[in-house]
Amino acid sequence: MKFTANSKEFEKLLAKVIPAAPQRTPMQILENFLFTVEGGSLTVMATDLEISLSAAMDVGADEDASFAVPAKLLHDFVRTLGDASIEFSTTSDDRLRLKTDFGEYAIAYQPPDEFPKAPERENDGEIVLDGKRLRRAFEKTSFAISREAMRPAMTGELVELSDEGMRFVATDGLRLARYHDPNVTFDGARQLVIPEKAVVALQKLVGDGEAKMTFGETIVSFDLGDLTMTSRLIKHRYPDYNSVIPLANENEMTIKRSELSATVKRMSLFSSSSFQQVRLTIDKDNLKVSARDQDKGSNAEENITCAYNGDPMEIGFNSGYLADALSHFDADEATFKMHSPTKAAIIVPADPDAEGAEDLLMLLMPMRLNEDR
Amino acid sequence: MKFTANSKEFEKLLAKVIPAAPQRTPMQILENFLFTVEGGSLTVMATDLEISLSAAMDVGADEDASFAVPAKLLHDFVRTLGDASIEFSTTSDDRLRLKTDFGEYAIAYQPPDEFPKAPERENDGEIVLDGKRLRRAFEKTSFAISREAMRPAMTGELVELSDEGMRFVATDGLRLARYHDPNVTFDGARQLVIPEKAVVALQKLVGDGEAKMTFGETIVSFDLGDLTMTSRLIKHRYPDYNSVIPLANENEMTIKRSELSATVKRMSLFSSSSFQQVRLTIDKDNLKVSARDQDKGSNAEENITCAYNGDPMEIGFNSGYLADALSHFDADEATFKMHSPTKAAIIVPADPDAEGAEDLLMLLMPMRLNEDR
């Protein structure tokens, strides 16, 4: 088998697929690309058994072939070549031979049947998405995905299809992020729980063009122009997130988001590393944000103007979670909707009707206030 | 004690000194800055007991004071402030109080006598250096400093003063880099072995202006404008490096440096990770560079034009060491001077008389060639 390719184009092809190849795994074969040459075209595939990526390129090969080659070596090598023509061929001693104007290289390959099957496409339905908006929905929510394997469903992001639009939800039990895109409706109702690894990959790989999502019971695929990603779905049922979002949080505080964000970041320096608590002391038009670290003997407080409609309240949050939530809004002003210092608070853009406003909601469980002050 | 400072200027002061403060150390007090307020001026000092950095700023304080404050907290905090006026004061309960227009902060401090004494200046002589050239000399050589504690002298860089100029030498026993600056002469002869940590810090801290070096038996200091660095010297005697540099390596090969550099980087991908060997097969006008990894079944070779005056030779080098050496030259062409495949090779700029040519020499011990080919 023989074909020729330009090193830069070949590098682009490999770069698309390599994110799925694990770098260190007990199952060494996964550190390879699967090359499939068929009808003059080369398809490169990589998988970690959870997700798989594949992309193809027309190379005008003279015959069909299939084999597995070390992904990192090949990718690193091609990147050093600059702009060169590479002649690929397979040898009788199971090597992939590469030839350029200045050198010759050989890499041992393994037979294709050693390479595990990638998750196979399923098709119960498909939906065409705007790439930019899909990326955005993941960016605004995926930070809240749980890293704890204890509750498997929460280690993925919920993508919920319905005739009301598409909802993206992530939660780790202490905080929740929900993004609603009303533009993409689906005839019926469907919940897909996409593993975090796939979500992270999609944030990098989805372009600005169309992304076609095809889903089944256990598999979801994304066709992204010249790249296809397939992922297993998490089979566990996602918790009923609607039941934890309070509907009647009557105490509303509106505040300049960037100002509070900067304050919370400063406070996190002064809060104890074990509690990481910031305290919000809210009055009619003033929010006092404070933190202390009893062990280190440090403390801090700042005052910010706010607009608040309730009785004075003191409520504590994890400073990292609060900073995270605020940093995922674009709106200039955010509204905190609270009921009491022990009930979930929600944060939304202050003006849902503003131009470009998005339907984004963050939920934060408060922390019990330290008594040492 | 009270003074006021602009946050940006104060941040600059701390940023200069903080590189000397260890971030994690069993001796917790070292994670602090020592603040000394005297005659209206604030001196900030940090040390890890090996090197110390100190810088001062006029703050118009109302009285003298001295205390130790957590370096990372204070530096991180000041960086979040943007451009603000900070009012500093000490409180009766041993806290440093900071006040801005929008907030109040307090950080517990420790008494100054808990803070260890920094290495104290010694003065057997001083020499004024050009900052740019000093930085350059370290950049060209320090990569070869040994990381192995077994031979303590080699964990530092030798700075050798004499009436012939200043020599900078680093070696780990398998390679050596020597830089000679003929412009800085010293009446007498002196060897200083500067610890790697100090060399690394100097590469970052030395500016383009003058750097005054003051040295004694055990301590060297650098006055860098508004910053002073003091370092312990390594007491062990530096090996007699001149005795290992061969004078009569009669086989000379001259080659385009960037071309060989790119080739060696590619070869390092194909060489076995345990041996990391590249093989140079040298003939009159052709250099073949090759590598192989028996275990992985990969191999590679490239041919480069060279000018060589000796009998055909095969010689092996560690690919990482060879790439390192080549990447520290600026010259377009490099000359390898060799005697045999088992004796030290040296690499120098091909044309020592070219404009801007530097007196830089790399020595590389060859590797025994693998027999498996």
XYZ file of C-alpha atoms in Angstrom:
746
model
C 0.000 0.000 0.000
C 1.261 3.432 -0.936
C 0.115 7.023 -0.799
C 1.533 10.511 -0.588
C 0.374 13.375 1.608
C 1.469 16.854 2.492
C 2.826 16.989 6.040
C 0.765 20.005 7.082
C -2.519 18.517 5.898
C -1.629 15.199 7.451
C -0.771 16.927 10.717
C -4.177 18.642 10.734
C -5.886 15.305 10.283
C -3.984 13.733 13.185
C -4.459 16.770 15.412
C -8.238 16.459 15.128
C -8.282 12.845 16.227
C -5.494 12.648 18.803
C -7.490 14.117 21.731
C -9.290 10.759 22.003
C -6.059 8.740 22.293
C -5.101 8.216 25.951
C -1.423 8.901 26.615
C -0.958 6.413 29.395
C -3.193 3.464 29.692
C -2.753 -0.131 30.791
C -4.369 -1.065 27.471
C -1.401 -0.089 25.333
C -3.154 -0.579 21.994
C -5.296 2.499 22.720
C -2.179 4.656 22.397
C -2.427 4.020 18.656
C -4.316 5.488 15.764
C -6.310 3.036 13.736
C -5.552 3.731 10.063
C -8.080 2.444 7.563
C -7.265 2.958 3.889
C -10.236 2.202 1.694
C -11.095 3.296 -1.820
C -8.189 5.713 -1.901
C -9.251 7.451 1.286
C -7.564 7.324 4.725
C -9.666 7.293 7.879
C -7.840 7.898 11.159
C -9.561 6.877 14.374
C -8.637 7.047 18.040
C -10.599 5.948 21.074
C -10.273 5.586 24.826
C -13.297 3.248 24.806
C -15.473 6.064 26.180
C -15.211 8.484 23.291
C -13.862 8.055 19.796
C -12.818 10.557 17.174
C -12.418 9.901 13.504
C -11.579 11.959 10.453
C -10.850 11.132 6.856
C -8.765 12.493 4.016
C -8.526 11.574 0.381
C -4.990 10.286 -0.245
C -5.338 8.367 -3.527
C -3.872 5.179 -2.058
C -3.192 2.357 -4.475
C -4.782 -0.375 -2.355
C -6.715 -0.934 0.850
C -5.011 -1.507 4.188
C -5.680 -1.279 7.895
C -3.325 -1.141 10.871
C -2.653 0.553 14.211
C 0.296 2.978 14.607
C 1.620 4.782 17.712
C -0.375 8.021 17.882
C 1.998 10.256 19.815
C 5.116 9.271 17.878
C 3.442 9.832 14.524
C 1.860 13.115 15.563
C 5.059 14.457 17.168
C 7.049 13.424 14.132
C 4.748 15.025 11.584
C 4.777 18.256 13.579
C 8.554 18.570 13.199
C 8.423 18.363 9.418
C 7.285 21.850 8.487
C 5.952 21.717 4.950
C 7.062 18.500 3.247
C 5.738 15.795 1.020
C 5.562 12.408 2.751
C 5.420 9.121 0.914
C 3.738 6.441 3.008
C 4.063 2.744 2.366
C 3.680 -0.506 4.254
C 6.519 -3.008 4.281
C 6.490 -6.768 4.416
C 7.842 -6.721 7.972
C 4.786 -4.846 9.312
C 6.167 -1.360 9.322
C 4.786 1.914 8.104
C 7.552 3.498 6.082
C 7.668 7.268 5.622
C 9.935 8.952 3.162
C 10.687 12.635 2.707
C 13.246 14.439 0.571
C 15.719 14.380 3.442
C 15.028 11.192 5.341
C 13.475 7.791 5.806
C 11.550 6.599 8.819
C 9.870 3.354 9.811
C 7.352 2.655 12.535
C 6.153 -0.813 13.502
C 2.404 -1.237 13.253
C -0.021 -3.703 14.785
C -2.814 -5.585 13.050
C -6.189 -3.821 13.073
C -7.988 -6.584 14.937
C -5.926 -5.817 18.066
C -7.566 -2.408 18.091
C -10.807 -2.341 20.089
C -14.062 -1.495 18.434
C -15.099 2.083 18.970
C -18.570 2.837 20.309
C -20.870 2.255 17.368
C -23.327 4.858 16.123
C -26.956 4.523 17.138
C -29.753 6.495 15.590
C -33.039 7.059 17.445
C -33.095 10.622 16.214
C -30.926 13.463 15.086
C -30.877 17.173 15.554
C -28.859 19.884 13.846
C -27.243 22.406 16.187
C -25.449 25.686 15.750
C -21.833 24.948 16.723
C -21.227 28.289 18.405
C -24.316 27.983 20.581
C -23.581 24.370 21.479
C -20.072 25.295 22.612
C -21.470 28.199 24.572
C -24.038 26.072 26.383
C -21.310 23.670 27.500
C -18.957 26.495 28.491
C -21.580 28.087 30.706
C -22.452 24.910 32.572
C -19.820 22.163 32.410
C -17.737 23.625 35.253
C -20.414 22.333 37.650
C -20.106 18.683 36.583
C -19.305 16.472 39.562
C -15.863 14.851 39.800
C -17.077 12.269 42.275
C -17.721 8.805 40.925
C -20.117 8.081 43.775
C -23.063 9.455 41.849
C -22.294 8.414 38.272
C -25.076 10.376 36.547
C -23.679 13.635 37.904
C -20.245 12.968 36.376
C -21.876 13.849 33.075
C -23.836 16.770 31.698
C -27.542 16.432 31.107
C -28.724 17.445 27.651
C -32.481 17.562 27.636
C -34.474 17.784 24.436
C -38.091 18.872 24.368
C -40.553 21.004 22.457
C -39.599 23.907 24.749
C -36.012 23.872 23.573
C -32.779 22.333 24.714
C -31.591 22.399 28.326
C -28.033 21.820 29.506
C -27.639 20.976 33.186
C -24.639 20.174 35.340
C -24.537 19.732 39.105
C -22.370 18.292 41.815
C -25.038 18.402 44.504
C -23.824 21.674 46.047
C -24.229 23.824 42.965
C -26.025 23.579 39.679
C -25.793 25.375 36.349
C -28.607 25.342 33.807
C -28.587 26.822 30.324
C -31.672 26.907 28.146
C -31.561 27.328 24.394
C -35.157 27.892 23.221
C -34.154 27.873 19.552
C -33.644 24.149 19.235
C -36.869 22.292 19.752
C -37.458 18.560 19.585
C -40.659 16.747 18.958
C -40.836 14.593 22.068
C -38.738 14.483 25.213
C -35.345 12.948 25.661
C -32.594 13.025 28.254
C -28.978 12.318 27.316
C -26.244 12.249 29.970
C -22.954 12.979 28.208
C -19.712 12.088 30.052
C -17.514 14.996 31.108
C -14.673 13.823 28.867
C -16.922 14.125 25.811
C -18.143 17.550 26.917
C -14.565 18.784 27.372
C -13.609 17.427 23.947
C -16.641 19.003 22.290
C -15.810 22.431 23.741
C -12.493 22.215 21.897
C -13.622 20.474 18.731
C -16.954 22.046 17.824
C -16.470 24.828 15.301
C -18.750 27.703 14.408
C -20.580 25.745 11.721
C -23.293 23.131 12.048
C -23.005 20.196 14.417
C -25.297 17.257 13.838
C -26.105 15.257 16.945
C -27.310 11.695 16.441
C -28.380 9.743 19.493
C -29.518 6.329 20.596
C -30.019 4.526 23.901
C -26.344 4.240 24.770
C -24.426 6.266 22.177
C -24.363 9.852 20.963
C -22.465 11.039 17.876
C -21.560 14.496 16.695
C -20.776 15.150 13.058
C -18.565 18.221 13.037
C -17.781 18.859 9.397
C -14.813 16.623 8.655
C -14.604 15.155 12.148
C -16.902 12.713 13.905
C -17.065 12.220 17.641
C -18.883 9.308 19.198
C -19.379 8.910 22.915
C -20.980 6.458 25.228
C -23.837 7.919 27.218
C -23.996 7.562 30.985
C -26.725 5.030 31.610
C -27.664 6.163 35.113
C -30.746 8.329 35.505
C -30.032 11.992 36.007
C -31.487 13.346 39.275
C -34.689 15.361 39.030
C -32.954 18.716 39.030
C -36.170 20.699 38.738
C -37.230 19.649 42.202
C -34.174 21.337 43.781
C -34.580 24.685 42.021
C -36.655 26.862 44.357
C -39.451 28.757 42.663
C -40.361 31.175 45.442
C -37.171 32.827 46.592
C -38.663 36.177 47.434
C -35.555 38.056 48.636
C -33.856 39.529 45.618
C -30.523 41.308 45.527
C -29.224 42.861 42.329
C -25.557 43.733 42.040
C -22.816 44.640 39.603
C -21.470 41.246 38.681
C -17.837 42.149 37.912
C -17.539 44.115 41.141
C -18.787 41.263 43.308
C -16.654 38.850 41.328
C -13.466 40.823 42.093
C -14.438 41.153 45.748
C -15.104 37.440 46.145
C -11.726 36.608 44.612
C -10.007 38.869 47.148
C -12.025 37.376 49.977
C -11.035 33.878 48.961
C -7.431 34.825 49.838
C -8.487 35.664 53.377
C -10.919 32.803 53.987
C -9.578 29.721 55.699
C -8.422 27.069 53.296
C -10.524 24.440 55.040
C -13.831 26.353 55.089
C -13.344 28.692 52.124
C -16.297 30.659 53.293
C -17.393 34.142 52.308
C -20.116 35.816 54.297
C -22.651 38.106 52.629
C -24.300 40.573 54.992
C -27.114 42.087 52.982
C -29.025 45.225 53.753
C -31.272 47.498 51.673
C -28.579 49.093 49.537
C -25.362 47.677 50.931
C -23.750 44.289 50.641
C -20.885 43.579 53.039
C -18.703 40.701 51.898
C -16.337 39.326 54.518
C -14.013 36.430 55.192
C -11.678 35.316 57.929
C -9.086 32.722 58.655
C -9.032 32.110 62.369
C -5.847 30.004 62.232
C -3.818 32.466 60.257
C -5.263 35.509 61.986
C -6.330 37.211 58.773
C -9.660 38.790 57.907
C -11.151 41.110 55.333
C -14.311 42.911 54.418
C -15.555 45.036 51.571
C -18.765 46.933 50.964
C -20.594 47.049 47.658
C -23.698 48.918 46.626
C -26.659 46.658 45.880
C -30.424 46.808 45.495
C -32.169 44.466 47.933
C -35.880 44.066 48.617
C -35.891 41.826 51.702
C -35.144 41.890 55.412
C -31.451 42.080 56.387
C -29.842 38.680 55.927
C -26.509 36.977 56.542
C -25.680 34.081 54.256
C -22.451 32.148 53.657
C -21.127 30.593 50.448
C -18.114 28.630 49.371
C -15.917 31.363 47.892
C -14.702 29.199 45.012
C -18.222 28.161 44.029
C -19.486 31.738 44.199
C -16.555 33.009 42.114
C -17.129 30.201 39.579
C -20.815 31.008 39.244
C -20.213 34.733 38.780
C -17.468 34.198 36.232
C -19.815 32.224 33.991
C -22.246 35.080 33.496
C -21.810 37.692 30.808
C -24.568 39.986 32.099
C -23.427 43.230 33.739
C -25.837 42.775 36.594
C -26.798 39.613 38.407
C -29.726 38.981 40.693
C -29.464 36.692 43.707
C -32.800 35.158 44.664
C -32.763 33.861 48.216
C -35.197 32.599 50.787
C -33.117 32.093 53.937
C -29.484 31.431 54.967
C -30.081 27.675 54.865
C -31.964 27.320 51.577
C -30.608 27.161 48.056
C -29.967 30.532 46.431
C -30.207 31.098 42.723
C -28.347 33.599 40.582
C -29.664 34.815 37.238
C -28.960 37.725 34.887
C -30.723 40.767 36.350
C -32.511 41.666 33.136
C -33.766 38.577 31.294
C -35.216 40.792 28.538
C -31.983 42.649 27.743
C -30.633 42.262 24.244
C -28.505 39.147 24.029
C -29.599 38.024 27.510
C -29.359 34.289 27.971
C -31.481 31.924 29.959
C -28.788 30.919 32.419
C -29.359 29.937 36.026
C -26.900 29.064 38.761
C -27.959 27.438 41.991
C -25.734 27.535 45.063
C -26.274 25.771 48.367
C -25.282 28.134 51.200
C -22.736 27.125 53.858
C -23.533 27.225 57.537
C -21.976 30.382 58.894
C -18.962 29.929 61.138
C -19.794 30.980 64.648
C -16.365 32.347 65.499
C -17.019 36.025 65.006
C 3.270 52.709 62.448
C 1.488 54.050 59.383
C 2.207 54.631 55.729
C 0.402 54.832 52.420
C 1.422 53.306 49.105
C 0.031 52.887 45.645
C -0.987 49.280 45.017
C 0.805 49.023 41.675
C 4.103 50.330 43.026
C 3.788 48.147 46.082
C 3.053 45.147 43.883
C 6.216 45.832 41.871
C 8.256 45.907 45.058
C 6.868 42.577 46.253
C 7.200 40.957 42.826
C 10.930 41.641 42.820
C 11.513 39.958 46.147
C 9.037 37.077 46.144
C 11.148 34.705 43.984
C 13.338 34.092 47.046
C 10.423 33.078 49.279
C 9.916 29.294 49.233
C 6.259 28.328 48.809
C 6.357 25.139 50.793
C 8.962 24.616 53.398
C 9.081 22.876 56.753
C 10.447 26.157 58.119
C 7.177 28.055 57.864
C 8.657 31.457 58.759
C 10.467 31.517 55.398
C 7.098 31.816 53.643
C 7.034 35.393 54.920
C 8.430 38.717 53.808
C 10.496 40.520 56.381
C 9.281 44.133 56.437
C 11.692 46.670 57.902
C 10.451 50.237 58.138
C 13.256 52.628 58.970
C 13.609 56.358 58.445
C 10.443 56.504 56.378
C 11.604 53.793 54.001
C 10.308 50.216 53.677
C 12.701 47.352 52.934
C 11.168 44.030 51.931
C 13.318 40.920 52.176
C 12.749 37.246 51.445
C 15.112 34.327 51.769
C 15.224 30.559 51.496
C 18.492 30.542 53.465
C 20.436 29.925 50.257
C 19.599 33.134 48.417
C 17.963 36.315 49.618
C 16.356 39.182 47.743
C 15.677 42.608 49.096
C 14.305 45.845 47.703
C 13.315 49.137 49.247
C 10.788 51.894 48.626
C 10.310 55.263 50.208
C 6.913 55.237 51.923
C 7.146 58.171 54.353
C 6.243 56.024 57.366
C 5.663 57.855 60.625
C 7.769 55.518 62.766
C 10.063 52.504 62.539
C 8.793 48.944 62.682
C 9.800 45.438 61.704
C 7.752 42.266 61.286
C 7.226 39.204 59.097
C 4.065 38.853 56.954
C 2.857 35.960 54.754
C 4.456 36.576 51.357
C 2.047 34.758 49.064
C -1.111 36.132 50.683
C 0.131 39.708 50.566
C 1.403 39.428 47.002
C -1.743 37.697 45.724
C -3.899 40.259 47.489
C -2.080 43.297 46.127
C -2.293 41.879 42.618
C -6.101 41.845 42.772
C -6.336 45.532 43.624
C -5.708 47.159 40.273
C -4.748 50.770 40.912
C -5.638 51.750 44.463
C -4.226 53.638 47.391
C -3.477 51.385 50.370
C -3.129 52.661 53.904
C -0.917 50.367 55.971
C -0.849 50.352 59.746
C 0.118 47.993 62.538
C -2.406 47.222 65.259
C -1.914 46.485 68.931
C -2.890 42.835 68.375
C 0.035 42.199 66.004
C -1.742 42.606 62.721
C -0.901 44.506 59.598
C -4.021 46.422 58.692
C -4.633 47.474 55.096
C -7.324 49.891 54.101
C -8.556 50.858 50.671
C -11.517 52.946 49.553
C -13.638 49.839 49.325
C -12.400 47.531 52.046
C -10.419 46.680 55.135
C -8.057 43.765 55.563
C -5.912 42.456 58.405
C -3.071 39.978 58.334
C -1.372 38.602 61.452
C 2.362 39.232 61.538
C 5.214 37.609 63.424
C 8.028 39.326 65.303
C 11.158 39.991 63.225
C 13.448 37.917 65.436
C 11.626 34.747 64.323
C 12.842 35.484 60.811
C 16.233 33.934 60.040
C 19.189 36.094 59.218
C 19.845 36.274 55.496
C 23.316 35.512 54.158
C 25.359 38.573 55.055
C 27.363 40.505 52.489
C 31.085 39.870 52.271
C 33.455 42.053 50.341
C 36.807 40.728 49.115
C 36.311 42.534 45.848
C 33.706 43.856 43.492
C 33.267 44.018 39.781
C 30.785 45.916 37.638
C 29.125 43.862 34.911
C 26.922 44.623 31.954
C 23.541 43.113 32.849
C 22.699 41.965 29.333
C 26.026 40.150 28.936
C 25.805 38.560 32.378
C 22.339 37.198 31.605
C 23.589 35.936 28.271
C 26.546 34.105 29.777
C 24.251 32.287 32.192
C 21.699 31.520 29.469
C 24.327 29.927 27.264
C 25.747 27.670 29.958
C 23.448 27.059 32.925
C 21.509 24.276 31.190
C 24.535 22.028 31.763
C 24.550 22.415 35.564
C 24.320 19.030 37.261
C 21.128 18.126 39.144
C 22.865 15.410 41.106
C 23.774 16.213 44.683
C 26.549 13.576 44.641
C 29.096 16.055 43.332
C 28.106 19.284 45.091
C 30.445 21.636 43.200
C 28.828 20.689 39.913
C 25.351 21.650 41.168
C 26.526 25.235 40.750
C 27.973 27.304 37.947
C 31.626 28.271 38.012
C 32.323 31.957 37.539
C 36.036 32.436 37.054
C 37.643 35.857 37.234
C 41.084 36.548 35.826
C 43.069 39.069 33.831
C 42.032 37.193 30.667
C 38.361 37.894 31.278
C 35.454 36.146 32.875
C 34.636 32.488 32.278
C 31.317 30.805 32.975
C 31.400 27.007 33.178
C 28.730 24.416 33.866
C 29.070 20.644 33.632
C 27.370 17.489 34.776
C 30.254 15.198 33.922
C 28.822 14.091 30.570
C 28.656 17.509 28.975
C 30.133 20.901 29.625
C 29.373 24.434 28.492
C 31.910 27.245 28.709
C 31.365 30.905 27.882
C 34.182 33.417 27.893
C 33.648 37.155 28.176
C 37.006 38.831 27.477
C 35.645 42.296 28.268
C 35.545 41.911 32.020
C 39.018 41.473 33.419
C 40.005 41.084 37.043
C 43.335 41.763 38.620
C 44.073 38.398 40.160
C 42.342 35.054 39.906
C 39.190 33.949 41.648
C 36.738 31.088 41.368
C 33.143 31.447 42.578
C 30.720 28.529 42.435
C 27.212 29.979 42.358
C 24.301 27.640 43.224
C 21.868 26.836 40.427
C 18.990 28.498 42.251
C 20.866 31.811 42.282
C 21.773 31.451 38.606
C 18.134 30.792 37.681
C 17.005 33.796 39.725
C 19.659 36.036 38.171
C 18.571 35.114 34.651
C 15.138 36.485 35.532
C 16.151 39.432 37.684
C 19.157 40.966 35.972
C 18.103 43.840 33.736
C 19.932 45.484 30.866
C 21.706 47.996 33.096
C 24.718 47.551 35.330
C 25.012 44.701 37.793
C 27.578 45.063 40.558
C 28.918 41.773 41.865
C 30.497 41.797 45.328
C 32.079 38.613 46.573
C 33.713 37.102 49.598
C 34.757 33.630 50.738
C 31.258 32.291 51.215
C 28.858 34.924 49.889
C 28.244 36.722 46.604
C 25.923 39.712 46.196
C 24.486 41.344 43.115
C 23.268 44.915 43.212
C 20.729 45.192 40.427
C 19.504 48.763 40.521
C 16.771 48.783 43.143
C 17.091 45.096 43.972
C 19.819 43.228 45.816
C 20.414 39.518 45.619
C 22.718 37.710 47.996
C 23.616 34.057 47.657
C 25.730 31.552 49.497
C 28.581 30.205 47.420
C 29.153 26.469 47.078
C 32.219 25.737 49.173
C 33.365 22.628 47.327
C 36.184 22.991 44.856
C 35.113 23.021 41.230
C 36.707 20.224 39.167
C 39.602 21.183 36.916
C 37.502 21.555 33.816
C 40.409 22.537 31.590
C 41.929 19.099 31.901
C 38.888 17.477 30.274
C 38.707 19.807 27.271
C 40.709 18.130 24.500
C 43.095 20.432 22.679
C 43.976 18.249 19.721
C 40.735 17.024 18.223
C 41.881 16.934 14.643
C 38.722 15.698 12.902
C 36.559 18.701 12.155
C 33.038 18.694 10.782
C 31.239 21.924 9.964
C 27.491 21.919 9.524
C 24.410 24.137 9.340
C 23.418 24.311 12.958
C 19.639 24.766 12.579
C 19.428 21.913 10.110
C 21.213 19.468 12.390
C 19.195 20.727 15.326
C 15.883 19.953 13.571
C 17.165 16.545 12.494
C 18.307 15.608 15.991
C 14.920 16.557 17.432
C 13.217 14.247 14.936
C 15.678 11.462 15.670
C 15.009 11.750 19.391
C 11.436 10.628 18.668
C 12.738 7.434 17.100
C 15.540 6.643 19.547
C 14.750 4.293 22.383
C 13.685 6.074 25.517
C 16.261 4.179 27.577
C 19.305 4.847 25.377
C 18.250 8.073 23.666
C 21.054 7.601 21.222
C 21.604 9.285 17.877
C 24.299 7.925 15.611
C 26.354 10.245 13.432
C 27.910 8.559 10.414
C 30.311 11.109 9.015
C 31.916 11.117 5.610
C 33.642 13.806 3.541
C 30.576 15.837 2.620
C 27.713 13.859 4.083
C 26.480 13.368 7.621
C 23.989 10.580 8.167
C 22.065 10.935 11.395
C 20.171 7.862 12.510
C 18.278 6.441 15.467
C 16.402 3.307 16.304
C 14.205 1.860 18.985
C 14.579 -1.898 18.920
C 11.681 -2.478 21.338
C 9.176 -0.379 19.483
C 10.425 -1.400 16.042
C 10.956 2.147 14.838
C 13.972 3.656 13.114
C 14.903 6.743 11.153
C 17.722 8.312 9.228
C 18.402 11.618 7.541
C 21.283 12.900 5.473
C 22.748 16.377 5.783
C 25.486 18.083 3.814
C 28.612 18.781 5.867
C 32.283 19.627 5.407
C 34.528 17.074 7.088
C 38.313 16.747 6.985
C 38.884 13.369 8.618
C 38.500 9.660 7.969
C 34.939 8.289 7.964
C 33.712 7.983 11.546
C 30.682 6.713 13.432
C 29.979 8.349 16.751
C 26.970 8.220 19.090
C 25.540 10.951 21.310
C 22.683 11.333 23.735
C 20.043 12.967 21.553
C 18.803 15.283 24.294
C 22.316 16.491 25.138
C 23.150 17.075 21.492
C 19.902 18.979 20.904
C 20.556 21.056 24.051
C 24.060 21.959 22.952
C 22.971 22.969 19.446
C 20.070 25.044 20.713
C 22.403 27.184 22.811
C 24.426 28.433 19.857
C 23.402 31.442 17.826
C 25.966 30.906 15.071
C 24.596 29.703 11.703
C 27.326 27.129 11.406
C 28.842 24.930 14.076
C 32.043 22.942 14.004
C 32.366 19.576 15.722
C 35.940 18.760 16.710
C 36.424 15.072 17.350
C 39.223 12.620 17.869
C 37.549 9.220 18.011
C 34.146 7.669 18.846
C 35.179 7.204 22.474
C 36.747 10.588 23.232
C 35.072 13.854 24.155
C 33.864 15.939 21.217
C 33.681 19.687 21.304
C 31.328 21.984 19.426
C 32.143 25.617 18.706
C 30.876 28.321 16.352
C 32.386 27.599 12.930
C 33.728 31.102 12.449
C 35.180 32.539 15.679
C 36.040 35.769 13.871
C 32.554 36.484 12.515
C 30.914 39.687 13.642
C 29.173 39.125 16.950
C 30.736 35.663 17.326
C 30.983 34.554 20.917
C 33.573 32.467 22.668
C 31.274 29.567 23.473
C 32.321 25.944 23.728
C 30.263 22.830 24.322
C 31.820 19.515 25.224
C 29.916 16.263 24.810
C 30.987 12.804 25.876
C 30.020 10.293 23.179
C 27.893 7.229 23.934
C 29.017 3.757 23.110
C 27.250 2.767 19.905
C 24.545 0.148 20.261
C 25.560 -3.050 18.544
C 22.081 -4.034 17.426
C 22.206 -2.846 13.868
